[in-house]
Amino acid sequence: MSDHVYKQIELTGSSTTSSDDAVRTAIAKASKTLRNLHWFQVTETRGHIENDKVVHWQVTLKVGLRIDD
């Protein structure tokens, strides 16, 4: 097994459904233009409240991309 090098980027995804969906949205969008997405770490979760209900989620995450050899 060879050693790997990773680059980290920060993404923020949003969703009206859930925080999990916000993460999936960010990763799905990034994967259209980036290669070798390898891991993620949620760093912040926010939401918007209207009429005493959560109506929108926003999740910031770090994503690790494996650098090609």
GROMACS .gro file of C-alpha atoms in nm:
model
   69
    1MET     CA    1   0.000   0.000   0.000
    2SER     CA    2   0.144   0.338  -0.097
    3ASP     CA    3   0.123   0.656   0.107
    4HIS     CA    4  -0.143   0.906   0.005
    5VAL     CA    5  -0.163   1.285   0.013
    6TYR     CA    6  -0.493   1.468   0.062
    7LYS     CA    7  -0.617   1.819  -0.005
    8GLN     CA    8  -0.895   1.963   0.213
    9ILE     CA    9  -1.168   2.190   0.090
   10GLU     CA   10  -1.461   2.343   0.275
   11LEU     CA   11  -1.817   2.313   0.145
   12THR     CA   12  -2.155   2.430   0.273
   13GLY     CA   13  -2.465   2.239   0.166
   14SER     CA   14  -2.825   2.333   0.232
   15SER     CA   15  -3.157   2.152   0.244
   16THR     CA   16  -3.514   2.204   0.352
   17THR     CA   17  -3.532   1.832   0.444
   18SER     CA   18  -3.254   1.757   0.696
   19SER     CA   19  -2.893   1.814   0.794
   20ASP     CA   20  -2.804   1.474   0.642
   21ASP     CA   21  -2.958   1.584   0.314
   22ALA     CA   22  -2.756   1.908   0.326
   23VAL     CA   23  -2.435   1.701   0.354
   24ARG     CA   24  -2.542   1.476   0.066
   25THR     CA   25  -2.628   1.781  -0.146
   26ALA     CA   26  -2.284   1.935  -0.092
   27ILE     CA   27  -2.099   1.611  -0.172
   28ALA     CA   28  -2.313   1.532  -0.477
   29LYS     CA   29  -2.258   1.879  -0.622
   30ALA     CA   30  -1.882   1.874  -0.554
   31SER     CA   31  -1.843   1.528  -0.706
   32LYS     CA   32  -1.958   1.664  -1.043
   33THR     CA   33  -1.637   1.866  -1.081
   34LEU     CA   34  -1.391   1.711  -0.832
   35ARG     CA   35  -1.225   1.368  -0.831
   36ASN     CA   36  -1.116   1.133  -0.556
   37LEU     CA   37  -1.347   1.260  -0.279
   38HIS     CA   38  -1.242   1.040   0.009
   39TRP     CA   39  -1.379   1.159   0.344
   40PHE     CA   40  -1.574   1.440   0.512
   41GLN     CA   41  -1.604   1.598   0.855
   42VAL     CA   42  -1.897   1.816   0.962
   43THR     CA   43  -1.764   2.135   1.120
   44GLU     CA   44  -2.081   2.340   1.166
   45THR     CA   45  -2.457   2.295   1.151
   46ARG     CA   46  -2.703   2.584   1.129
   47GLY     CA   47  -3.073   2.615   1.070
   48HIS     CA   48  -3.345   2.865   0.998
   49ILE     CA   49  -3.662   2.876   1.208
   50GLU     CA   50  -4.002   3.010   1.099
   51ASN     CA   51  -4.320   2.983   1.304
   52ASP     CA   52  -4.143   2.770   1.567
   53LYS     CA   53  -4.034   2.509   1.307
   54VAL     CA   54  -3.703   2.430   1.140
   55VAL     CA   55  -3.750   2.521   0.775
   56HIS     CA   56  -3.395   2.510   0.642
   57TRP     CA   57  -3.065   2.335   0.726
   58GLN     CA   58  -2.715   2.454   0.637
   59VAL     CA   59  -2.413   2.230   0.705
   60THR     CA   60  -2.047   2.320   0.661
   61LEU     CA   61  -1.803   2.035   0.611
   62LYS     CA   62  -1.439   1.970   0.532
   63VAL     CA   63  -1.388   1.727   0.247
   64GLY     CA   64  -1.065   1.538   0.181
   65LEU     CA   65  -0.959   1.475  -0.180
   66ARG     CA   66  -0.688   1.221  -0.251
   67ILE     CA   67  -0.417   1.370  -0.474
   68ASP     CA   68  -0.334   1.151  -0.777
   69ASP     CA   69   0.008   0.985  -0.783
   0.00000   0.00000   0.00000
